[in-house]
Short mmCIF file of C-alpha atoms in Angstrom, two decimals:
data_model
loop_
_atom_site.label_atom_id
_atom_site.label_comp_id
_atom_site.label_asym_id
_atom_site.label_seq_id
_atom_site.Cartn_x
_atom_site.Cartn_y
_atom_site.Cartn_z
CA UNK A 2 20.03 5.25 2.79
CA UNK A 3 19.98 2.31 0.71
CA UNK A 4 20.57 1.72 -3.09
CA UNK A 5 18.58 0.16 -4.88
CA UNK A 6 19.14 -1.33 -8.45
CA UNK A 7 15.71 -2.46 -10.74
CA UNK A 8 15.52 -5.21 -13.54
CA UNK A 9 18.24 -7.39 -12.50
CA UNK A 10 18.08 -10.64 -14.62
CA UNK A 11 17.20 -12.77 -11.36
CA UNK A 12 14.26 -13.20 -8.54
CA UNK A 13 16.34 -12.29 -5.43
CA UNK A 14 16.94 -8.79 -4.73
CA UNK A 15 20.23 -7.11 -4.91
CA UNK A 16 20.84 -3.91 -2.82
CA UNK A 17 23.94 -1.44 -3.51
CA UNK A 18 24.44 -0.14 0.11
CA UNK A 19 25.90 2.53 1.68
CA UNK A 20 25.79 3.27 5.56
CA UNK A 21 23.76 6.17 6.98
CA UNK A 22 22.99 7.31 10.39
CA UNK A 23 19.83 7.78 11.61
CA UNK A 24 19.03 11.12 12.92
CA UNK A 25 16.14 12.42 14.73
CA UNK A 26 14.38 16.02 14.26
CA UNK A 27 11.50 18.08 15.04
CA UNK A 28 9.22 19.37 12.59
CA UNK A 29 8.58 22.43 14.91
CA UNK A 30 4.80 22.31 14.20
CA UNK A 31 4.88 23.71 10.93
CA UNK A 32 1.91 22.00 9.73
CA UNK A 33 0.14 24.95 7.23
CA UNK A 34 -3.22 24.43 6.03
CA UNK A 35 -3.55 24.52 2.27
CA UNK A 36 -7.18 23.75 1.33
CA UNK A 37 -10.44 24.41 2.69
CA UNK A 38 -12.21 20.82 2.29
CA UNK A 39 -15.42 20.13 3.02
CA UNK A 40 -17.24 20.28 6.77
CA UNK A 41 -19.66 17.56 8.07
CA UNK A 42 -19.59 19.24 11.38
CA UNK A 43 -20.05 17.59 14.43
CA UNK A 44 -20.56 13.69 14.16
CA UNK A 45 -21.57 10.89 16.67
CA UNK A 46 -18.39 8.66 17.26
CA UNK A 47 -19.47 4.90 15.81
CA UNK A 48 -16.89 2.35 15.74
CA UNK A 49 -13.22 2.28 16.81
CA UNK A 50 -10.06 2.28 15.22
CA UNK A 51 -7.80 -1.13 14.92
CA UNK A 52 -4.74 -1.47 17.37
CA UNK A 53 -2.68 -1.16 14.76
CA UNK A 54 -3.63 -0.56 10.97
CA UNK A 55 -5.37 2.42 9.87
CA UNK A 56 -7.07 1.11 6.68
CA UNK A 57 -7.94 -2.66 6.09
CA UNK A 58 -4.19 -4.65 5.94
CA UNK A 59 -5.81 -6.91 2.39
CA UNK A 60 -6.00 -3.22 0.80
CA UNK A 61 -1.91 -2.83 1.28
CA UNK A 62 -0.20 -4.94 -1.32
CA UNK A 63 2.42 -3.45 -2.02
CA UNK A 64 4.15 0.03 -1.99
CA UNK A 65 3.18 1.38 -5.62
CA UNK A 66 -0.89 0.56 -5.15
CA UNK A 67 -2.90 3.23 -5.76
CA UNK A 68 -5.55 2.50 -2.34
CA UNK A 69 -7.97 5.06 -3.97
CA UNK A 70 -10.56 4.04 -0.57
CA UNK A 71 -10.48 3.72 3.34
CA UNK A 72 -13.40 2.97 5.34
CA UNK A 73 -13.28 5.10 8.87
CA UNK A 74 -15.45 3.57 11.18
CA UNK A 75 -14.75 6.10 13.52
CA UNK A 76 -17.51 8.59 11.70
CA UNK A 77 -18.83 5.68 9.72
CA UNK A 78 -17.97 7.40 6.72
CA UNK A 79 -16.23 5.76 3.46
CA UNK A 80 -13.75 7.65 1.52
CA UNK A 81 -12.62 6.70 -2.06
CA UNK A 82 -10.87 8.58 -5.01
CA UNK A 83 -12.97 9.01 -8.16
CA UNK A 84 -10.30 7.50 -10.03
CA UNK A 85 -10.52 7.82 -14.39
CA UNK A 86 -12.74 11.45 -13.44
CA UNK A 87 -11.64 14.17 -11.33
CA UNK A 88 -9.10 11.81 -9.21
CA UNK A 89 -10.42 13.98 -5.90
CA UNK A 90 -11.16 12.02 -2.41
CA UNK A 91 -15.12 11.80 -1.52
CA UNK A 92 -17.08 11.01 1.35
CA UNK A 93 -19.82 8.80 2.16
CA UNK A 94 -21.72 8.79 4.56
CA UNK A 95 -25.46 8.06 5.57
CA UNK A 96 -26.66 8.03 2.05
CA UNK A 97 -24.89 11.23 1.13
CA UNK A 98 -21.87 11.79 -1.02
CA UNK A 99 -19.88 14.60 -0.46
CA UNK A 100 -16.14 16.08 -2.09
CA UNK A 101 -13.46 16.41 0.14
CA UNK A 102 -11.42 18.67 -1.13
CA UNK A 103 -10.08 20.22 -4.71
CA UNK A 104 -6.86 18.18 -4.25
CA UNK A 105 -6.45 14.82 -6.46
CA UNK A 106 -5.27 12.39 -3.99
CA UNK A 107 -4.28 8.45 -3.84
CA UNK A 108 -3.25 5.77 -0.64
CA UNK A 109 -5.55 6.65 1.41
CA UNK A 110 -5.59 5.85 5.45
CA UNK A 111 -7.93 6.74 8.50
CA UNK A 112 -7.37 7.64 12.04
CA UNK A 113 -9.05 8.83 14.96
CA UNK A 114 -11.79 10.33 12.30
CA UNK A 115 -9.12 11.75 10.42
CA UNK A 116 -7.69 10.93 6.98
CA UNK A 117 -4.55 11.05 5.17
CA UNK A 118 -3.45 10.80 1.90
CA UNK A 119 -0.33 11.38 -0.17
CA UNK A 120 -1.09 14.54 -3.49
CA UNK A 121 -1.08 12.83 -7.15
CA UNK A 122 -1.71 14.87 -9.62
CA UNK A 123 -2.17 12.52 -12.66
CA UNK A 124 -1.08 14.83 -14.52
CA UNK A 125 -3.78 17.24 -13.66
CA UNK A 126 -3.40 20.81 -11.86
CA UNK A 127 -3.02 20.67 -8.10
CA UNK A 128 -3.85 23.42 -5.46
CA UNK A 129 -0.47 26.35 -5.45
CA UNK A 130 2.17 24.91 -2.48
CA UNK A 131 1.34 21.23 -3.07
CA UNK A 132 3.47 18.84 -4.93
CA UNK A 133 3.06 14.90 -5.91
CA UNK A 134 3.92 12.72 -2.90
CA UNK A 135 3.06 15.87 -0.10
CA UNK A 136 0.98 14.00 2.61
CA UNK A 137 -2.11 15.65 3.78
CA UNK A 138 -4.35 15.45 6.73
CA UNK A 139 -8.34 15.86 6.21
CA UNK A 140 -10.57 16.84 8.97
CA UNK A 141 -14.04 15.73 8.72
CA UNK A 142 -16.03 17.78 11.23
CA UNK A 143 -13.88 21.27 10.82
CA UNK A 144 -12.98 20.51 6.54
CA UNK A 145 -9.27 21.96 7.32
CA UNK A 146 -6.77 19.69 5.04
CA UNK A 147 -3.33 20.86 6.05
CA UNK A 148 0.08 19.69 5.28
CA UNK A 149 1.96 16.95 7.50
CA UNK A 150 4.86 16.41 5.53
CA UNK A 151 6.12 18.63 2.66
CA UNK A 152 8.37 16.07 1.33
CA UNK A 153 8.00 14.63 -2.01
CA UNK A 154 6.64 10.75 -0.56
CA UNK A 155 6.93 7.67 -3.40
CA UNK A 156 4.78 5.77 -0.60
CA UNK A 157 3.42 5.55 2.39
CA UNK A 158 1.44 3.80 4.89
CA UNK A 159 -0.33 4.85 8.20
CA UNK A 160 -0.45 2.98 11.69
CA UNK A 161 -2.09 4.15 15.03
CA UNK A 162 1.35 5.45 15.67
CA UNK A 163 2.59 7.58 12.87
CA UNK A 164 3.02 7.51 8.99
CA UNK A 165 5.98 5.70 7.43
CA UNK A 166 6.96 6.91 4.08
CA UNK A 167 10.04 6.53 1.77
CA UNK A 168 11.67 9.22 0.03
CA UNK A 169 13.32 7.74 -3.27
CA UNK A 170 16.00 9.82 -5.52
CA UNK A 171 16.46 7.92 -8.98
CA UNK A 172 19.50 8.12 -10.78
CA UNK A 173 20.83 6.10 -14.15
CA UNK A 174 23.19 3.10 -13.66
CA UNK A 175 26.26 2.79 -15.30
CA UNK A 176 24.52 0.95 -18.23
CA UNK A 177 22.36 3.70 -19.18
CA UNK A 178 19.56 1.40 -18.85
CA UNK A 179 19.03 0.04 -15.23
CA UNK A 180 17.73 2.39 -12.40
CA UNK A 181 19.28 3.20 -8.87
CA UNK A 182 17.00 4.85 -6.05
CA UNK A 183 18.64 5.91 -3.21
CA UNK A 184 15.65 5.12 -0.57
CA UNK A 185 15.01 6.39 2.56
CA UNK A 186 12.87 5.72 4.86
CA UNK A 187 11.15 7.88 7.36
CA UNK A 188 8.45 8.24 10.68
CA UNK A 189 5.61 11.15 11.56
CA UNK A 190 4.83 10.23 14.77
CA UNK A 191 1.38 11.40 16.06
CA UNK A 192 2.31 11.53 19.69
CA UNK A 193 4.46 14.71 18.73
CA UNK A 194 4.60 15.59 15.46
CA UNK A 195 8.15 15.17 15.10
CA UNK A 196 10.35 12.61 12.14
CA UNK A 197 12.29 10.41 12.46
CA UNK A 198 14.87 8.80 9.99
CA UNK A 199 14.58 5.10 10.53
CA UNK A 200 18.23 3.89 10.24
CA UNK A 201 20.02 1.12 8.82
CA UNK A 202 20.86 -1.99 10.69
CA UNK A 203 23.85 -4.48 9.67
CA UNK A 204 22.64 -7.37 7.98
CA UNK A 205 18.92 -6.09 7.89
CA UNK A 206 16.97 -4.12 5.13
CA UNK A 207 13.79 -2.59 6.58
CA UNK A 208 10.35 -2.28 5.05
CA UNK A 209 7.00 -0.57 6.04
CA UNK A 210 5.00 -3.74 6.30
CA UNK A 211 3.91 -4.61 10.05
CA UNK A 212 2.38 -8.18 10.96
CA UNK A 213 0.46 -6.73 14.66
CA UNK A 214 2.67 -4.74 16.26
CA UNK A 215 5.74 -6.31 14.37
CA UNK A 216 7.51 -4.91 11.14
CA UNK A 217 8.70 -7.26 8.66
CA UNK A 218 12.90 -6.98 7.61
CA UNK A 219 14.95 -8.57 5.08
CA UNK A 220 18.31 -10.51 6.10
CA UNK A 221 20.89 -9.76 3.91
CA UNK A 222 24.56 -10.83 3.01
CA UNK A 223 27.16 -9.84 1.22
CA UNK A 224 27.30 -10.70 -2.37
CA UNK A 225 30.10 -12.98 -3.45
CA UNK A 226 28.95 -13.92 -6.63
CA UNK A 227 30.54 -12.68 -10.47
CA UNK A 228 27.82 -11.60 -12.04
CA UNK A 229 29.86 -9.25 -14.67
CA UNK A 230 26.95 -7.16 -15.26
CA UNK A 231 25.62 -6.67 -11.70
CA UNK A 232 28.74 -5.68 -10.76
CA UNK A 233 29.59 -3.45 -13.44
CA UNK A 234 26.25 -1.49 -12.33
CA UNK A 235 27.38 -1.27 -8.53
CA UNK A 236 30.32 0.53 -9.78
CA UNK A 237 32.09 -0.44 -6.90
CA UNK A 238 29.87 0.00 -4.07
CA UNK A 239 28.68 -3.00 -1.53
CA UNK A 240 26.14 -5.47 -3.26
CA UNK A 241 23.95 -7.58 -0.36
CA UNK A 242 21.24 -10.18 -1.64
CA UNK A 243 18.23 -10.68 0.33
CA UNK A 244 18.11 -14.08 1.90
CA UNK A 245 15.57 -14.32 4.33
CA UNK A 246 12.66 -12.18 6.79
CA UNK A 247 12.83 -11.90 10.12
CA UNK A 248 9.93 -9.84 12.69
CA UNK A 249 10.53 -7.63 14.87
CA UNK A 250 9.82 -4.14 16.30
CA UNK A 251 10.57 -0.83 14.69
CA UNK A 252 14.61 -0.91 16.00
CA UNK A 253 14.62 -4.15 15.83
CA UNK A 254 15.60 -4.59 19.83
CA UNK A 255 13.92 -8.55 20.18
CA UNK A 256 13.38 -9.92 16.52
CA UNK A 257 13.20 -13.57 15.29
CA UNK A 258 13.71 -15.09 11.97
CA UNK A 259 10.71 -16.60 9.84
CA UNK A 260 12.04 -19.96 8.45
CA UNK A 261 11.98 -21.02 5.17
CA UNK A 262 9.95 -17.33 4.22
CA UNK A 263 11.47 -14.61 1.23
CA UNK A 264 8.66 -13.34 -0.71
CA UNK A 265 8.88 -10.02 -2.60
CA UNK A 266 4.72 -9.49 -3.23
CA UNK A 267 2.88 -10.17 -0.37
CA UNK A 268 0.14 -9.21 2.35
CA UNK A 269 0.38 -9.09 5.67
CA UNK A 270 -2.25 -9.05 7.97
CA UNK A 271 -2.14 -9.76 11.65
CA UNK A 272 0.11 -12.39 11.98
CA UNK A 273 -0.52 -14.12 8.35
CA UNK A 274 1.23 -13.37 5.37
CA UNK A 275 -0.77 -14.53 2.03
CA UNK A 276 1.66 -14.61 -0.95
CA UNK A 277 2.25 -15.64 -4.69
CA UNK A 278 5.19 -18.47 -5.08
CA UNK A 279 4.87 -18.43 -8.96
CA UNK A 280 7.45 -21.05 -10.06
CA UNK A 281 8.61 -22.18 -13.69
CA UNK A 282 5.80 -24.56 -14.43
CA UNK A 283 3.12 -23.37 -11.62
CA UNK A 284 1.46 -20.85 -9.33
CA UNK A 285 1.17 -22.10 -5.86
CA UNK A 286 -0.30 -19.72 -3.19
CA UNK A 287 0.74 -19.76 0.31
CA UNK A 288 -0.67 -18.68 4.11
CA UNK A 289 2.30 -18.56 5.88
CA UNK A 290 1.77 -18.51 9.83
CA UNK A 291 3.98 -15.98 11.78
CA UNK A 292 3.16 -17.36 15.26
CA UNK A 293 3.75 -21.37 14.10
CA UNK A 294 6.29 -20.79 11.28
CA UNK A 295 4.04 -23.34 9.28
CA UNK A 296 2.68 -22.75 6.27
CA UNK A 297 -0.73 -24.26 3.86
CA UNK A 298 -0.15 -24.09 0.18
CA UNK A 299 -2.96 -24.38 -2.89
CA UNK A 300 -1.83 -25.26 -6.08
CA UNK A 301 -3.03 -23.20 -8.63
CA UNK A 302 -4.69 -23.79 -12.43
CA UNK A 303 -3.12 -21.28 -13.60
CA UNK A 304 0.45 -19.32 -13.46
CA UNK A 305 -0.88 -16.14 -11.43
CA UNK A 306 1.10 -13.09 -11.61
CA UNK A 307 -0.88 -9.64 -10.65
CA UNK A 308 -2.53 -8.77 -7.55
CA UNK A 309 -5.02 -10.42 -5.43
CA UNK A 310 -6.83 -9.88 -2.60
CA UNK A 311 -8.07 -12.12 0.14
CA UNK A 312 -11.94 -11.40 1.32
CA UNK A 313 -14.50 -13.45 3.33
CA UNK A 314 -12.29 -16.69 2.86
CA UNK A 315 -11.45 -16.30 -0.78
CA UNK A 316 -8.83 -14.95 -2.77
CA UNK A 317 -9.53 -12.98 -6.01
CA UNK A 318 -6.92 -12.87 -8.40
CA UNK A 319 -6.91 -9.69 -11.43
CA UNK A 320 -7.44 -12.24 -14.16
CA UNK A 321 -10.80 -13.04 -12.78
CA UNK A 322 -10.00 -16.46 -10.79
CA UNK A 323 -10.92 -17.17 -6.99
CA UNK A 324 -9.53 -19.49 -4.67
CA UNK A 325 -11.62 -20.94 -1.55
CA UNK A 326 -8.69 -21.08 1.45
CA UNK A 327 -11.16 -23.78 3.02
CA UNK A 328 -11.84 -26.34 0.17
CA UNK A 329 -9.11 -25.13 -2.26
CA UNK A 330 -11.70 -24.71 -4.91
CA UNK A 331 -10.73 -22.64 -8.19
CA UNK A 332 -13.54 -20.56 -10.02
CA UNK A 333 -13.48 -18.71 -13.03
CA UNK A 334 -15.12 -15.48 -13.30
CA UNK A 335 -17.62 -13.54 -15.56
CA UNK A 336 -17.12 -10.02 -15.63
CA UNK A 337 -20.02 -7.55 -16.10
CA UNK A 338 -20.10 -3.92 -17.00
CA UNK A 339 -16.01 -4.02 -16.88
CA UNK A 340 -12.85 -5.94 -18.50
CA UNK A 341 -11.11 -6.89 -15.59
CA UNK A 342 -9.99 -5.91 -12.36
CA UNK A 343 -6.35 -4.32 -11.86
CA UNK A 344 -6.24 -4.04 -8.56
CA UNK A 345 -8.67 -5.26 -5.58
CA UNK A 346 -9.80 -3.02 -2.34
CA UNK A 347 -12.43 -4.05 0.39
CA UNK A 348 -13.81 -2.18 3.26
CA UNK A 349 -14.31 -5.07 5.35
CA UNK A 350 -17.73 -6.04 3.97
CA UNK A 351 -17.80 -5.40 0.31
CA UNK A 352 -15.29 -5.83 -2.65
CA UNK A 353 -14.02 -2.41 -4.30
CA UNK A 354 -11.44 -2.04 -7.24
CA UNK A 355 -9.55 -0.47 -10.05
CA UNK A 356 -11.39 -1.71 -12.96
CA UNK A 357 -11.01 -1.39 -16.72
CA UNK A 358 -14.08 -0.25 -18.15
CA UNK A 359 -15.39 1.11 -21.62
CA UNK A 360 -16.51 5.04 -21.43
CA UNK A 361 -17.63 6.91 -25.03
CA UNK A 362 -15.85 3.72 -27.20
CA UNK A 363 -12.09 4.10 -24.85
CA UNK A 364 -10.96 1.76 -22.68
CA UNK A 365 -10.22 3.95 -18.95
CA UNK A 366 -9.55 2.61 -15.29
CA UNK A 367 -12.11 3.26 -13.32
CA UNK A 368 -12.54 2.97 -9.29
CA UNK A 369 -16.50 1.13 -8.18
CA UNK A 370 -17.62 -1.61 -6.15
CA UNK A 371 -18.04 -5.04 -7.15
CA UNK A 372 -20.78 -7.49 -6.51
CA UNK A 373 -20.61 -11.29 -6.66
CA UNK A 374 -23.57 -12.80 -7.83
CA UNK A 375 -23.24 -16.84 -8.38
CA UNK A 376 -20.13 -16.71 -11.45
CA UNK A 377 -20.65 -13.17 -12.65
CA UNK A 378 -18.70 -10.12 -10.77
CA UNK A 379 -20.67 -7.09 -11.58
CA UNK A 380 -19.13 -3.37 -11.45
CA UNK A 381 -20.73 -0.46 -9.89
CA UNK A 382 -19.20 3.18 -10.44
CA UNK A 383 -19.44 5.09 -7.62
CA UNK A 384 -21.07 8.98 -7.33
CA UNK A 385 -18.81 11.51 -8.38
CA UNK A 386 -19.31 15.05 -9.78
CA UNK A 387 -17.74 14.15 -13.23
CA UNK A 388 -19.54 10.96 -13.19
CA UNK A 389 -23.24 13.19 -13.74
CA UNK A 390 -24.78 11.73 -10.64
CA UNK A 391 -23.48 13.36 -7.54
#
């Protein structure tokens, strides 16, 4: 378990650590189904699954995104939360919307025509036995959702072989002020149902982010700087500072160091990781190369600092700008029937995302599609009982 402490007065990471051990254990099948969702019945199989991610890689920026859609082409069928309304998962497919279940939902993943999802209630009533961060499983052709993991989640994300989460207790620093999260980090493997703790590694702090088959780790070293007020909040314990990334599988048996890589907001996808290097005075954004360790850098207009997304060789940034990875082109946006995007989702071949938007004179995030026409990026709410046109 790892401690970590938030709003430190510097860009590199500090961790308070304190050694665990691993352990493994079986979750003896109880898997309990908890909601009747909704049954398409028996579908044609279209497409297959990727080798290794379960919902488009661009969608997972980040652990604290809300990924309110996942396109499975298994069924062909497109699943996305009706975020700002009801905040329940539906289904497209074929022309016809349906609700998957009563259950408001968010981070959504697909699977071998199966979906999961972690319970949010947004401060909304959920269904008796659930609880924010429970992860679900939805089955399209029967409509049984049942229950994978009954722990409380903070995140997740799903690969062809299991779902990694974290499990995160807060607790106040010695300040009063500053935040320390005991993390942990755990494995549902699909092969047999049974977690895993992923444990700690000297000199290595692990995330959930895979490149291919790979996961992505910080190095880390000891702390030997006197920093009065960092120190004062580890109270004692062991401080490291994240100093560099390294690949590598799950237990980290062959790895390799990336050179001249430490980014804290990135994608990865396949063996590139896109990434923000927002400096004092400029933005620059970078494609760093696993496989070649090199790296191509844009310079940007202006000092970027939300999310982006990259799609059909440009990258869309949340205040509205694009970059073209080929020319290094800039454009400036014109958004229509919204304010702005806050955070960008794609299925592969359109542009989705959180978007604020006026509703009855109040400003409320909601989830639609987005269409590029010339300059002007044009939002699209998607069906949705509450939205009046299921």
């Amino acid at each position: 378990m790892k401690k970590y402490v938030y709003a430190l007065t510097s860009c590199l990471i500090f961790m308070l650590t304190a050694c665990t051990f691993g352990n493994k254990r079986e979750n003896n099948g109880e898997t309990a189904i908890m909601v009747d969702g909704y049954a398409w019945g028996t579908m044609p199989q279209k497409g297959q699954d990727d080798e290794v991610y379960c919902n488009q890689p661009v969608n997972i920026n980040g652990l604290d995104g809300v990924i309110p859609m996942c396109y499975d082409s298994f069924y062909n069928i497109l699943y996305y939360v009706n975020y700002g309304a009801d905040y329940c998962i539906y289904a497209c497919r074929e022309g016809r919307t349906e609700k998957v279940a009563e259950v408001p939902a968010k981070r959504l993943f697909c699977r071998e025509g199966k979906l999961y999802f972690m319970v949010e209630s947004y401060g909304r009533n959920i269904p008796d036995g659930l609880e924010n961060g429970n992860i679900l499983q939805y089955d399209p052709v029967s409509g049984q959702v049942q229950t994978l993991v009954t722990k409380q989640a903070s995140s997740m994300i799903v690969y062809q072989d299991g779902i990694y989460y974290a499990i995160e207790e807060k607790q106040e620093a010695a300040d009063g002020i500053h935040s320390i999260v005991d993390r942990t980090l755990e494995y549902y493997k699909f092969a047999d149902s049974s977690v895993e703790e992923l444990k700690e590694m000297d000199g290595l702090d692990r995330t959930m982010f895979r490149c291919g088959q790979d996961f992505l780790f910080y190095v880390v070293e000891p702390y030997e700087g006197d920093d009065e007020e960092l120190l004062r909040l580890a109270g004692g314990g062991d401080i490291t500072m994240s100093v560099g990334m390294k690949l590598g599988d799950r237990n980290m048996q062959e790895g390799r160091v990336l050179d001249n890589l430490l980014t804290f907001r990135f994608i990865a996808a396949g063996q590139v990781i896109y990434y923000l290097d927002n400096q004092e005075s400029q933005s620059e954004f970078a494609v760093y190369h696993t496989s070649s360790m090199e790296e191509d850098r844009f310079a940007l207009a202006s000092k970027e600092q939300g999310n982006f997304i990259v799609f059909d060789g440009k990258v869309y940034f949340d205040d509205l700008c694009t970059l073209d990875l080929q020319s290094g082109e800039e454009m400036t946006l014109t958004a229509e029937g919204m304010y702005g995007v806050i955070e960008w989702y794609t299925d592969g071949e359109n542009l989705y995302g959180l978007c604020l938007v006026e509703e009855e004179g109040k400003n409320v995030v909601r989830f639609g599609s987005l269409e590029l026409q010339g300059k002007v990026l044009y939002f699209h709410l998607l069906a949705g009982e509450e939205n009046g046109h299921a």
